[in-house]
Amino acid sequence: MWPKLVFAVSGLFGFAITFCGTIGAKAGECIPGPRDVTAFPAWLSNLTEWRHSTLVKLKYNGSVYDKFLLWTPSTFTSPQVMAHDRYLYDPVQGEYTVEKFLNDFKTRYNGVDSILLWHSYPNIGIDNRNQFDMLRSLPGGIDGVHSLVEQFHSQGVKVLFPYNPWDQGTRNEGKMDYMTLTELLKQVDADGFNGDTMSYVSQDFWSQSVKNNHPLAIEPEGGPQETTLHYTKMGWGYWKFEFIPCVDTYKWLEPRHITHICERWQMNHTNNLQNAYFNGIGFVSWENVWGIWNGMSDRDAQALFRISTIMRYFSHLLVSSDWEPHTPTLQSGVYASKWPGDHETLWTLVNRLPSDKTGNQMEIEVDHTWSFYDCYHGTELENVKKTSANGTVAVQKTIVSFPIEALGYGCFFTIDPSKENTTLKSFLAHMSALTKKPLASYSTEHVVLKQTMVVNEPSMHHSATPDGMVKIPASLFNFTVHGIEIEQGNHLGVDFQYLWEQAPQVYHSHLTNISAFYIDKYPVTNSQYKEFVRKSGYKPKDTMNYLHDWSSNGSYPDGWDKKPVTWIDIDDARSYCKSLDKRLPNEWEWQYAAQGMDNRMYPWGNSWDSKRVPTPVKGRDLPGPADVDSHPSGASTFGVQDMVGNVYQWTNEFMDEHTRKAVLRGGSYYQPQGSHWYLPQPYRLDEHQKFLLMAPGMDRSATIGFRCAADVA
């Protein structure tokens, strides 16, 4: 989750090494290629010598790659996905929809090999549930998550979960994180974890997973360090892309190590895909970024479809210990990697120029009795030119010709005919059909998903002010508000899309005609909610975390009568309001009731005053919110109380094709410490918070309450 930081220092290869990483990560993830063909022999010699000396220094033996997790080298397409994605979980039916989720990937870009299933950030910090509690809060709890993982496994997809080392301000598990994480991932049968923000993961995690008889693939976000290579089989790559492709440092040291190149906010993934293909490594096809859809363009998706097909078929060669990156080519702008095997050799090529490259591509030394294939277009090459012979030996220098389109990909394969099998012919036929249309014919357009607002249905129109409510007069209100998500940027697709807007955006300003309405003077209290349950018999279909701080007999703690009820989701709140012929307030109504007509920053004025709100809790345990009437000096000009700093309050819900989200207002008394990644507090009246919705057990929180509104007759 780090921004990029790029270093450049002089390396032992006699040229500048670009260290491409992230803040807190080590340098040296990617080694620059030779400046031209003439520099290649010395470059490769120096690179090979460095690898040998480094492995000797590390006393490296590769035993982990020999014994454990043999699947990791071929996880080429590995998206980070949000557990909240509506393609993955159907909130109406209350069930996971793995087949629908994976079919979308298969249709658009040939499916995935593994997923990083993200469940914590950005909602973490809403209350003191830690990252492990949030996993336990997923639909069905631990058993439900285990079933979910098994559904992915049945489709041949490995599952990783995140580890957030910065989460040290929420509930304390009472033991070391490496013990909790490895035990939990064993319970759900997960395959590994991504070390969020980590430049390396300590060996404690690996050793504990082996001790648990459930070895885990470890994938630090910042990639491994050389000294951790012997137990860290995966990593992310935040690379600085130059014109000449660089060489993956850790893949060069250990050909079975796999990096997943990641650039989540990028809208053109050509650099990512070409560098991944050139290095025989993976790509993080991350599209649902914290509930913001940054989908791949049709061209990127089609390019990934093609190269993943090639890489999966030739995965046994992409771990070749004889890998030769930047093997010479004949055309400028075209770069190749050579992957030798027994009786066969593969070349993967990329064209870095925005123009097609046709004709002679490489002069190679091969056995002239072998078969030659353009494995990108799925055709056998019969016009191979033999330029020289080596006496009576069959090995000859040969020129191969095939087209590579602009900013495109090439694949050349040669094999001893006696070693061919029927799968090669079917693969070539598939590639022939797949590449009929050039990549240039596919759209590069970036699509912003439109949102719809779930309407808060009008309530019964009341002719007199209901008990406990305040009448707010009609007005033309300047509704001005903005989101405070940690990673947002000021571009379309972020935050919310109101009824009058064309697309989601961070900053909102609209003159809104607000009819007179009533709003509760205080948030709904425990005693009021208990009376509602007694009269209505209300019980939600999904009871996970429902009234979590109440006892099993349906009673709240002694002395909590006037504290705001929490651990209720937005539908629980709607049901309560509807039972009283009320509704949830729209966000602009809530803001108007809190702000009045003078655009003040807080209900009482323009300066923060800590005496007008509950004292914030900054520890790892939650004692519960304050009584709703304990800070009367915090009232708005209309006399509405407890709007800021005690509990967040539900208002509107929005959704797009992939994500549901709610607008939270007012902020809460809980301020977890130790990390800026925790959910920010929207205390100011021109701020709101986006809260991702998934299922009741995840959505209910110790710090979210609500108040009702009602329409005026």
XYZ file of C-alpha atoms in Angstrom:
713
model
C 0.000 0.000 0.000
C 3.024 2.251 -0.205
C 3.707 5.026 -2.673
C 6.704 4.363 -4.866
C 10.202 5.414 -4.040
C 12.930 5.022 -6.653
C 16.662 4.896 -5.960
C 19.585 4.867 -8.382
C 23.079 3.806 -7.350
C 26.140 2.414 -9.043
C 26.177 -1.367 -9.134
C 28.856 -3.970 -9.537
C 27.827 -4.489 -13.155
C 29.484 -1.247 -14.219
C 26.226 0.595 -14.855
C 23.497 2.279 -12.850
C 21.128 -0.111 -11.130
C 17.620 1.233 -10.691
C 16.269 0.151 -7.342
C 12.542 0.034 -7.757
C 10.602 -0.484 -4.585
C 8.348 1.167 -2.090
C 8.855 3.121 1.062
C 10.270 0.776 3.657
C 11.319 -1.789 1.042
C 14.835 -2.763 0.148
C 16.362 -1.711 -3.126
C 17.333 -3.845 -6.067
C 14.171 -5.620 -7.171
C 14.984 -5.200 -10.841
C 18.304 -5.172 -12.738
C 18.599 -3.024 -15.898
C 19.317 -4.806 -19.159
C 22.324 -4.171 -21.418
C 22.334 -0.899 -23.323
C 22.578 -2.740 -26.663
C 23.466 -6.062 -28.281
C 27.197 -5.388 -28.186
C 27.115 -5.010 -24.404
C 25.218 -8.265 -23.927
C 28.123 -10.774 -23.516
C 29.866 -8.798 -20.772
C 26.542 -7.927 -19.127
C 25.462 -11.575 -18.984
C 28.859 -12.690 -17.746
C 28.843 -10.160 -14.909
C 25.242 -11.022 -14.041
C 26.032 -14.739 -13.921
C 29.097 -14.184 -11.783
C 27.101 -12.035 -9.359
C 24.434 -14.728 -9.058
C 27.012 -17.395 -8.288
C 28.804 -15.323 -5.642
C 25.525 -14.257 -4.028
C 24.206 -17.803 -3.757
C 27.520 -18.975 -2.321
C 27.449 -16.164 0.224
C 23.876 -17.097 1.181
C 24.751 -20.821 1.345
C 21.638 -21.230 -0.741
C 20.379 -24.712 -1.612
C 16.794 -24.186 -2.795
C 15.436 -26.944 -0.571
C 12.178 -25.134 0.160
C 11.466 -24.961 -3.571
C 12.218 -28.681 -3.875
C 9.979 -29.804 -1.009
C 7.159 -27.323 -0.451
C 4.499 -25.432 -2.367
C 5.450 -26.624 -5.821
C 2.543 -24.650 -7.295
C 3.979 -21.179 -6.671
C 6.177 -20.752 -9.802
C 3.159 -20.998 -12.111
C 0.819 -18.503 -10.424
C 1.082 -16.065 -13.311
C -2.227 -14.231 -12.934
C -2.935 -13.330 -9.335
C -5.456 -10.566 -8.641
C -6.022 -8.908 -5.343
C -9.766 -9.114 -4.821
C -12.085 -7.564 -2.287
C -14.152 -9.943 -0.186
C -16.879 -7.313 -0.558
C -17.110 -7.751 -4.349
C -20.715 -8.438 -5.386
C -19.476 -10.944 -7.969
C -18.005 -12.978 -5.104
C -20.726 -12.591 -2.493
C -24.464 -12.208 -3.086
C -25.868 -10.168 -0.178
C -29.466 -10.899 -1.169
C -29.070 -14.667 -1.156
C -26.442 -14.540 1.576
C -24.026 -16.855 -0.208
C -20.649 -16.882 -1.912
C -20.783 -17.053 -5.711
C -17.326 -18.327 -6.620
C -18.317 -19.731 -9.998
C -19.739 -16.393 -11.152
C -16.666 -14.622 -9.837
C -14.170 -16.857 -11.613
C -16.179 -17.033 -14.835
C -15.834 -13.279 -15.187
C -12.035 -13.643 -15.102
C -12.116 -16.585 -17.490
C -14.224 -14.681 -19.997
C -12.162 -11.513 -19.943
C -8.574 -12.686 -19.521
C -8.324 -16.472 -19.301
C -8.894 -16.899 -15.580
C -6.571 -16.681 -12.596
C -4.070 -18.948 -10.877
C -4.365 -17.559 -7.378
C -6.135 -14.742 -5.576
C -5.260 -12.474 -2.688
C -8.575 -12.242 -0.836
C -8.650 -8.914 0.995
C -11.019 -8.449 3.921
C -9.552 -5.855 6.321
C -8.474 -2.465 4.967
C -10.003 0.064 4.310
C -12.733 -0.646 6.904
C -10.320 -1.726 9.634
C -10.280 0.778 12.482
C -14.041 1.281 12.382
C -13.947 -0.430 15.793
C -11.406 -2.481 17.714
C -11.845 -5.661 15.714
C -8.371 -6.598 14.566
C -7.491 -8.009 11.171
C -8.064 -11.562 12.437
C -11.452 -10.662 13.915
C -12.474 -9.242 10.563
C -11.616 -12.527 8.875
C -13.691 -14.305 11.523
C -16.536 -11.876 10.725
C -16.743 -12.913 7.081
C -20.016 -14.659 6.159
C -20.264 -18.036 7.843
C -17.339 -17.324 10.147
C -14.316 -19.612 9.996
C -16.364 -22.525 8.641
C -17.795 -20.300 5.932
C -14.346 -19.053 4.925
C -13.035 -22.621 4.839
C -15.880 -23.559 2.508
C -15.116 -20.513 0.359
C -11.453 -21.487 0.054
C -12.394 -25.026 -0.885
C -14.641 -23.703 -3.646
C -11.656 -21.871 -5.099
C -9.492 -24.962 -4.720
C -12.040 -27.032 -6.624
C -11.520 -24.632 -9.529
C -7.731 -24.937 -9.315
C -7.240 -21.505 -7.748
C -4.966 -20.934 -4.756
C -6.032 -18.490 -2.021
C -3.905 -16.047 -0.069
C -5.007 -13.624 2.640
C -3.376 -10.378 3.735
C -1.335 -9.810 6.839
C -1.338 -6.188 8.072
C 1.696 -5.808 10.366
C 0.729 -2.211 11.118
C -2.455 -3.350 12.856
C -1.173 -2.932 16.401
C -3.838 -0.544 17.722
C -6.911 -2.792 17.722
C -7.810 -5.735 19.966
C -4.797 -7.637 21.259
C -4.900 -11.370 20.497
C -2.625 -12.102 23.434
C 0.009 -13.910 21.375
C 2.400 -13.175 18.557
C 0.889 -12.354 15.181
C 2.811 -15.110 13.409
C 1.135 -17.669 15.666
C -2.372 -16.278 15.213
C -2.035 -15.859 11.462
C -0.599 -19.287 10.710
C -3.177 -21.015 12.915
C -6.042 -19.105 11.340
C -4.888 -19.770 7.794
C -4.560 -23.455 8.586
C -8.136 -23.482 9.893
C -9.452 -22.081 6.605
C -6.993 -24.132 4.490
C -5.481 -21.019 2.887
C -2.392 -21.383 0.740
C -0.402 -18.353 1.822
C -0.417 -14.690 2.738
C 0.677 -11.335 1.424
C 2.757 -9.283 3.841
C 1.140 -5.885 3.388
C 3.655 -2.974 3.419
C 6.459 -5.444 4.244
C 9.829 -5.434 2.516
C 10.393 -8.897 3.924
C 8.661 -11.341 6.256
C 10.518 -12.803 9.212
C 11.245 -16.516 9.251
C 9.004 -16.974 12.310
C 5.974 -17.072 10.010
C 7.451 -19.755 7.780
C 8.775 -21.870 10.624
C 5.470 -21.730 12.481
C 3.500 -22.733 9.391
C 5.781 -25.746 8.892
C 5.454 -26.602 12.575
C 1.655 -26.481 12.093
C 2.002 -28.970 9.207
C 0.511 -26.354 6.919
C 3.347 -24.618 5.009
C 2.310 -21.212 3.693
C 3.466 -19.347 0.626
C 4.867 -16.014 1.791
C 4.508 -12.974 -0.437
C 5.846 -9.687 0.991
C 4.418 -6.632 -0.737
C 7.899 -5.195 -1.152
C 9.365 -8.435 -2.450
C 11.828 -10.531 -0.426
C 15.379 -9.776 0.569
C 18.253 -11.922 -0.641
C 18.639 -13.371 2.848
C 14.973 -14.447 2.974
C 14.904 -16.059 -0.457
C 15.277 -19.543 1.000
C 11.743 -19.429 2.504
C 10.043 -16.607 0.568
C 8.838 -18.033 -2.730
C 6.761 -15.074 -3.913
C 6.732 -11.295 -3.830
C 5.200 -8.219 -5.352
C 7.104 -5.940 -7.708
C 6.669 -2.179 -7.817
C 9.036 -1.491 -10.679
C 10.167 1.632 -12.448
C 9.694 0.786 -16.099
C 12.364 1.875 -18.532
C 12.212 1.309 -22.271
C 14.611 -1.646 -22.014
C 13.002 -4.361 -19.852
C 14.750 -5.003 -16.569
C 15.538 -8.417 -15.095
C 13.809 -9.650 -11.943
C 16.567 -9.886 -9.328
C 14.993 -12.731 -7.381
C 13.924 -14.694 -10.439
C 17.527 -14.456 -11.630
C 18.828 -15.752 -8.307
C 16.198 -18.503 -8.049
C 14.314 -19.253 -11.307
C 11.442 -20.796 -9.341
C 10.786 -17.583 -7.414
C 7.839 -15.617 -8.773
C 7.252 -11.904 -8.568
C 3.828 -10.443 -9.251
C 4.139 -7.020 -10.853
C 1.634 -4.625 -9.324
C 0.470 -1.154 -10.324
C -3.075 -0.891 -9.025
C -3.969 2.629 -10.159
C -2.516 2.206 -13.643
C -4.997 2.470 -16.515
C -2.595 1.139 -19.171
C -0.867 -2.107 -18.173
C 1.390 -2.559 -21.210
C 4.557 -1.985 -19.154
C 3.384 -4.379 -16.456
C 2.411 -7.145 -18.858
C 5.435 -6.878 -21.113
C 7.885 -6.943 -18.218
C 6.063 -9.874 -16.611
C 6.091 -11.821 -19.885
C 9.736 -11.020 -20.574
C 10.731 -12.251 -17.095
C 8.403 -15.260 -17.007
C 6.730 -13.937 -13.855
C 3.277 -12.901 -12.672
C 0.901 -9.963 -12.776
C -1.487 -8.642 -10.126
C -4.678 -8.151 -12.147
C -6.084 -5.900 -9.456
C -9.279 -4.142 -10.521
C -11.450 -3.686 -7.420
C -9.163 -1.305 -5.537
C -10.673 -0.786 -2.074
C -14.140 -0.674 -3.618
C -13.089 1.603 -6.493
C -13.290 -0.099 -9.869
C -10.172 0.326 -12.001
C -10.942 -2.322 -14.558
C -8.499 -3.373 -17.233
C -9.138 -2.107 -20.730
C -10.206 -4.601 -23.376
C -6.717 -4.451 -24.914
C -4.960 -5.156 -21.623
C -7.357 -7.980 -20.825
C -6.845 -9.543 -24.251
C -3.066 -9.202 -23.965
C -3.188 -10.921 -20.569
C -5.421 -13.638 -22.044
C -2.794 -14.396 -24.688
C 0.386 -14.254 -22.628
C -1.134 -16.205 -19.733
C -2.109 -18.940 -22.180
C 1.487 -19.111 -23.385
C 3.028 -18.932 -19.927
C 0.821 -21.650 -18.482
C 1.549 -24.004 -21.352
C 5.297 -23.456 -21.122
C 5.465 -23.082 -17.333
C 7.984 -25.943 -17.111
C 10.428 -23.923 -19.235
C 9.898 -20.614 -17.426
C 11.793 -22.028 -14.440
C 14.818 -22.950 -16.547
C 18.112 -22.559 -14.696
C 19.622 -21.653 -18.080
C 17.347 -18.653 -18.583
C 19.044 -16.084 -20.786
C 17.385 -12.660 -20.505
C 18.109 -10.163 -23.276
C 19.247 -12.839 -25.669
C 20.141 -10.888 -28.849
C 17.475 -9.907 -31.374
C 17.783 -8.393 -34.848
C 15.325 -5.510 -34.578
C 15.502 -2.391 -32.464
C 12.867 -2.183 -29.750
C 12.361 -5.963 -29.640
C 13.656 -7.775 -26.538
C 13.742 -11.495 -25.858
C 14.301 -14.046 -23.128
C 15.522 -17.530 -23.942
C 14.289 -20.493 -21.874
C 16.219 -23.708 -22.713
C 14.940 -27.136 -21.719
C 15.612 -30.744 -22.583
C 15.088 -31.150 -26.353
C 13.165 -27.876 -26.545
C 13.708 -24.128 -26.186
C 11.297 -21.224 -25.802
C 11.817 -17.544 -26.563
C 9.442 -14.885 -25.214
C 9.646 -11.519 -26.993
C 8.188 -8.055 -26.476
C 7.997 -5.160 -28.898
C 8.469 -1.952 -26.919
C 7.829 0.320 -29.906
C 4.428 1.653 -31.087
C 5.007 0.220 -34.570
C 4.729 -3.298 -35.965
C 7.886 -5.362 -36.375
C 7.886 -7.835 -39.249
C 10.580 -9.926 -40.894
C 13.727 -11.312 -39.309
C 13.589 -11.325 -35.505
C 16.482 -13.490 -34.259
C 19.551 -15.357 -35.399
C 19.820 -18.411 -33.205
C 21.910 -21.544 -33.006
C 19.685 -24.633 -33.078
C 19.514 -28.170 -34.365
C 18.176 -27.830 -37.909
C 16.302 -31.130 -37.611
C 14.004 -29.677 -34.970
C 10.586 -28.155 -35.589
C 10.080 -24.384 -35.390
C 6.913 -22.625 -34.277
C 5.594 -19.098 -33.971
C 3.821 -19.994 -30.747
C 2.113 -16.602 -30.465
C 0.256 -16.967 -33.758
C 0.098 -20.768 -33.475
C 1.829 -21.553 -36.768
C 4.730 -23.744 -37.820
C 7.603 -21.851 -39.435
C 8.791 -23.483 -42.627
C 10.773 -20.574 -44.086
C 13.571 -20.770 -41.517
C 16.854 -19.588 -43.027
C 19.968 -21.573 -42.171
C 22.835 -19.099 -42.325
C 25.792 -21.328 -41.438
C 26.637 -24.914 -40.635
C 28.993 -26.263 -38.004
C 30.811 -28.899 -40.061
C 28.819 -32.101 -40.188
C 26.994 -31.389 -36.931
C 23.283 -30.658 -37.142
C 23.546 -27.478 -35.062
C 23.344 -24.446 -37.315
C 22.863 -20.708 -37.073
C 19.375 -19.930 -38.182
C 17.327 -16.767 -38.818
C 13.692 -16.876 -37.748
C 11.045 -14.480 -39.032
C 7.588 -13.729 -37.713
C 5.559 -10.569 -37.022
C 5.220 -8.813 -33.670
C 2.635 -6.083 -33.538
C 3.125 -2.653 -32.007
C 3.597 -2.825 -28.233
C 2.910 -6.517 -28.606
C 4.258 -9.956 -27.853
C 6.070 -12.738 -29.628
C 6.680 -16.403 -28.913
C 9.104 -18.722 -30.682
C 9.487 -22.398 -29.838
C 11.719 -25.128 -31.209
C 11.589 -28.810 -30.293
C 12.905 -32.194 -31.268
C 9.992 -33.656 -33.303
C 10.317 -36.977 -31.532
C 9.443 -35.234 -28.254
C 6.279 -33.537 -29.478
C 2.907 -34.546 -28.094
C -0.696 -33.949 -29.012
C -1.090 -31.081 -26.537
C 1.267 -28.937 -28.620
C -1.010 -29.096 -31.640
C -4.096 -28.200 -29.631
C -2.213 -25.352 -27.944
C -1.082 -23.971 -31.301
C -4.596 -24.222 -32.706
C -5.893 -22.331 -29.680
C -3.283 -19.580 -30.099
C -4.065 -19.329 -33.811
C -7.724 -18.683 -33.055
C -6.916 -16.391 -30.149
C -4.643 -14.079 -32.171
C -6.791 -13.665 -35.297
C -7.606 -10.106 -34.263
C -4.671 -7.788 -33.583
C -4.406 -6.259 -30.116
C -4.732 -2.838 -31.745
C -8.361 -3.633 -32.581
C -9.277 -3.815 -28.896
C -10.324 -0.716 -26.993
C -7.973 1.011 -24.570
C -10.842 2.965 -22.996
C -10.970 3.164 -19.220
C -14.541 2.609 -17.996
C -15.808 4.306 -14.835
C -18.574 2.308 -13.186
C -21.704 4.321 -12.510
C -23.291 4.099 -9.079
C -26.921 4.043 -8.067
C -28.209 5.301 -4.743
C -30.480 3.047 -2.717
C -33.422 5.337 -2.058
C -34.472 5.942 1.528
C -38.167 5.415 0.929
C -40.422 8.262 2.173
C -41.970 7.702 5.571
C -45.511 8.358 6.628
C -46.121 12.132 6.584
C -46.527 13.339 10.151
C -48.731 16.345 10.895
C -47.183 16.946 14.317
C -43.646 16.563 15.613
C -43.217 12.976 16.841
C -41.871 12.479 20.339
C -38.123 12.797 20.573
C -37.769 14.481 17.177
C -36.896 17.988 16.041
C -38.516 19.749 13.091
C -36.049 21.052 10.531
C -37.453 23.804 8.258
C -37.421 23.645 4.473
C -34.460 25.329 2.802
C -32.323 25.696 -0.284
C -29.216 24.130 1.212
C -25.664 24.294 -0.158
C -24.698 20.661 0.278
C -20.887 20.653 0.098
C -18.970 17.591 1.222
C -15.977 15.477 0.271
C -14.657 12.013 0.974
C -11.649 11.328 3.187
C -10.640 7.883 2.001
C -6.924 7.262 2.508
C -6.287 6.269 -1.102
C -8.592 8.253 -3.294
C -7.003 10.826 -5.593
C -9.187 13.384 -7.299
C -10.390 11.382 -10.255
C -13.667 9.914 -11.442
C -14.736 6.630 -9.906
C -13.799 7.483 -6.319
C -16.220 8.112 -3.443
C -19.928 8.481 -4.309
C -22.211 9.455 -7.157
C -25.241 11.442 -6.049
C -28.469 11.570 -8.030
C -27.446 14.807 -9.729
C -23.937 13.658 -10.712
C -22.720 11.850 -13.832
C -20.024 9.749 -12.146
C -18.560 9.040 -8.693
C -16.196 11.770 -7.516
C -14.473 12.974 -4.343
C -15.772 16.533 -4.110
C -19.478 17.309 -4.139
C -21.332 20.618 -4.128
C -24.998 21.047 -4.937
C -27.769 23.506 -4.110
C -30.391 21.171 -2.755
C -34.047 21.933 -2.167
C -34.762 20.255 1.144
C -38.361 19.942 2.254
C -39.154 20.286 5.926
C -38.516 17.053 7.829
C -38.186 15.681 11.330
C -35.032 14.137 12.735
C -34.354 12.365 16.006
C -32.854 14.683 18.584
C -30.509 11.889 19.689
C -29.222 8.675 18.147
C -31.402 5.654 18.882
C -30.511 4.235 22.307
C -30.234 0.698 23.631
C -33.453 1.080 25.617
C -35.362 2.294 22.562
C -34.058 -0.526 20.410
C -34.864 -3.119 23.065
C -38.452 -1.868 23.135
C -38.611 -2.196 19.364
C -37.427 -5.817 19.577
C -39.924 -6.570 22.363
C -42.881 -5.205 20.409
C -41.968 -6.392 16.919
C -40.099 -9.620 17.625
C -37.576 -8.455 15.053
C -34.722 -10.832 14.354
C -32.531 -10.485 11.270
C -31.955 -13.429 8.971
C -28.195 -13.176 9.492
C -27.478 -12.709 13.188
C -23.671 -12.635 13.066
C -22.481 -9.859 15.403
C -26.063 -8.629 15.868
C -26.216 -6.637 19.133
C -22.816 -8.138 19.864
C -22.386 -6.237 23.140
C -25.753 -7.421 24.497
C -26.080 -10.629 26.491
C -27.479 -13.831 25.022
C -30.813 -13.213 26.795
C -31.304 -9.974 24.854
C -30.213 -7.472 27.491
C -27.691 -4.696 27.158
C -25.121 -4.053 29.930
C -26.279 -2.327 33.101
C -26.209 1.433 32.805
C -26.294 1.410 28.997
C -29.917 2.568 28.658
C -29.024 5.920 27.130
C -26.006 4.846 25.159
C -26.543 4.653 21.396
C -27.343 1.178 20.165
C -24.579 -0.257 18.014
C -23.781 -3.568 16.328
C -26.729 -3.115 13.979
C -26.338 -2.955 10.202
C -28.029 -0.545 7.843
C -30.976 -2.908 7.264
C -31.485 -3.344 11.018
C -31.606 0.447 11.285
C -34.086 0.715 8.420
C -36.338 -1.870 10.056
C -36.346 0.046 13.331
C -37.203 3.344 11.650
C -39.919 1.780 9.505
C -41.600 0.286 12.574
C -42.141 3.855 13.796
C -43.266 5.173 10.406
C -39.885 6.841 9.984
C -36.848 6.326 7.735
C -33.115 6.901 7.719
C -32.085 10.482 6.940
C -30.543 11.293 3.607
C -26.997 12.522 3.986
C -27.832 16.073 2.942
C -30.637 16.149 5.510
C -28.273 14.896 8.206
C -25.700 17.538 7.261
C -28.279 20.331 7.141
C -29.587 19.356 10.592
C -26.020 19.428 11.928
C -24.692 22.422 10.027
C -27.553 24.841 9.683
C -27.331 27.523 7.023
C -23.937 29.048 7.780
C -21.686 26.211 6.514
C -20.066 25.767 9.918
C -17.472 23.043 10.333
C -18.964 21.565 13.530
C -22.468 21.609 15.005
C -21.439 24.304 17.535
C -19.241 26.472 15.301
C -16.052 26.532 13.260
C -13.475 25.461 15.836
C -13.021 22.010 17.310
C -13.920 21.899 21.001
C -13.091 18.631 22.733
C -15.381 19.494 25.675
C -18.425 19.206 23.416
C -17.766 15.563 22.458
C -16.922 12.363 24.327
C -13.304 11.805 25.273
C -11.805 9.617 22.559
C -10.663 6.103 23.379
C -7.213 5.389 21.997
C -6.498 2.026 23.579
C -7.098 -1.453 22.225
C -10.325 -2.126 24.157
C -13.697 -0.407 23.787
C -15.644 0.591 26.909
C -18.713 1.633 24.926
C -19.953 5.026 23.702
C -21.127 7.900 25.885
C -24.766 8.529 26.774
C -26.457 10.382 23.957
C -27.382 13.360 26.177
C -24.025 13.724 27.932
C -22.746 16.621 25.821
C -25.604 19.106 25.338
C -23.175 21.881 24.409
C -22.425 19.950 21.213
C -25.930 20.539 19.839
C -26.537 22.085 16.425
C -28.386 25.352 15.882
C -31.578 23.304 15.509
C -30.993 21.599 18.859
C -30.038 18.213 17.398
C -27.537 16.506 19.695
C -24.760 13.916 19.597
C -24.028 14.288 15.909
C -20.245 14.217 16.073
C -17.642 12.196 17.945
C -19.713 9.521 19.708
C -20.877 7.031 17.071
C -20.885 7.030 13.291
C -24.392 7.244 11.850
C -25.946 5.425 8.904
C -27.400 7.584 6.113
C -27.396 6.495 2.433
C -26.282 3.398 0.577
C -24.787 3.297 -2.929
C -23.805 0.462 -5.215
C -22.144 -0.200 -8.531
C -21.732 -3.438 -10.432
C -19.077 -4.694 -8.024
C -19.388 -2.932 -4.679
C -21.913 -1.731 -2.128
C -20.958 1.141 0.156
C -22.588 3.350 2.751
C -22.105 6.962 3.760
C -21.103 7.291 7.400
C -21.361 10.644 9.131
C -20.194 12.105 12.410
C -17.194 9.974 13.325
C -16.862 8.038 16.575
C -15.146 8.042 19.947
C -12.674 5.340 18.905
C -9.260 6.367 17.593
C -6.936 3.369 17.154
C -3.299 4.335 17.322
C -0.086 3.327 15.619
C -0.966 3.521 11.936
C -2.322 5.983 9.397
C -4.013 3.088 7.559
C -6.899 2.940 10.022
C -10.237 4.355 8.851
C -10.117 8.171 9.127
C -12.728 10.016 11.180
C -15.129 12.445 9.432
C -15.620 14.818 12.360
C -15.961 17.899 10.171
C -19.380 18.537 8.700
C -17.992 18.890 5.184
C -16.506 15.377 5.365
C -17.962 11.915 5.047
C -16.566 8.415 5.143
C -17.141 5.599 2.666
C -17.760 2.285 4.416
C -17.695 -0.854 2.271
C -20.678 -3.127 2.746
C -20.631 -6.880 2.393
C -22.731 -8.871 4.836
C -24.320 -8.114 8.214
C -21.584 -9.731 10.305
C -18.949 -7.570 8.629
C -21.076 -4.420 8.465
C -22.233 -4.329 12.079
C -19.836 -2.422 14.284
C -19.301 -1.294 17.854
C -19.088 2.322 16.707
C -21.919 2.686 14.168
C -25.335 3.811 15.336
C -28.163 5.722 13.694
C -31.015 8.157 14.082
C -34.264 8.311 12.174
C -35.929 10.996 10.092
C -39.556 11.447 9.088
C -41.474 13.402 6.487
C -43.704 16.362 7.296
C -47.339 16.382 6.238
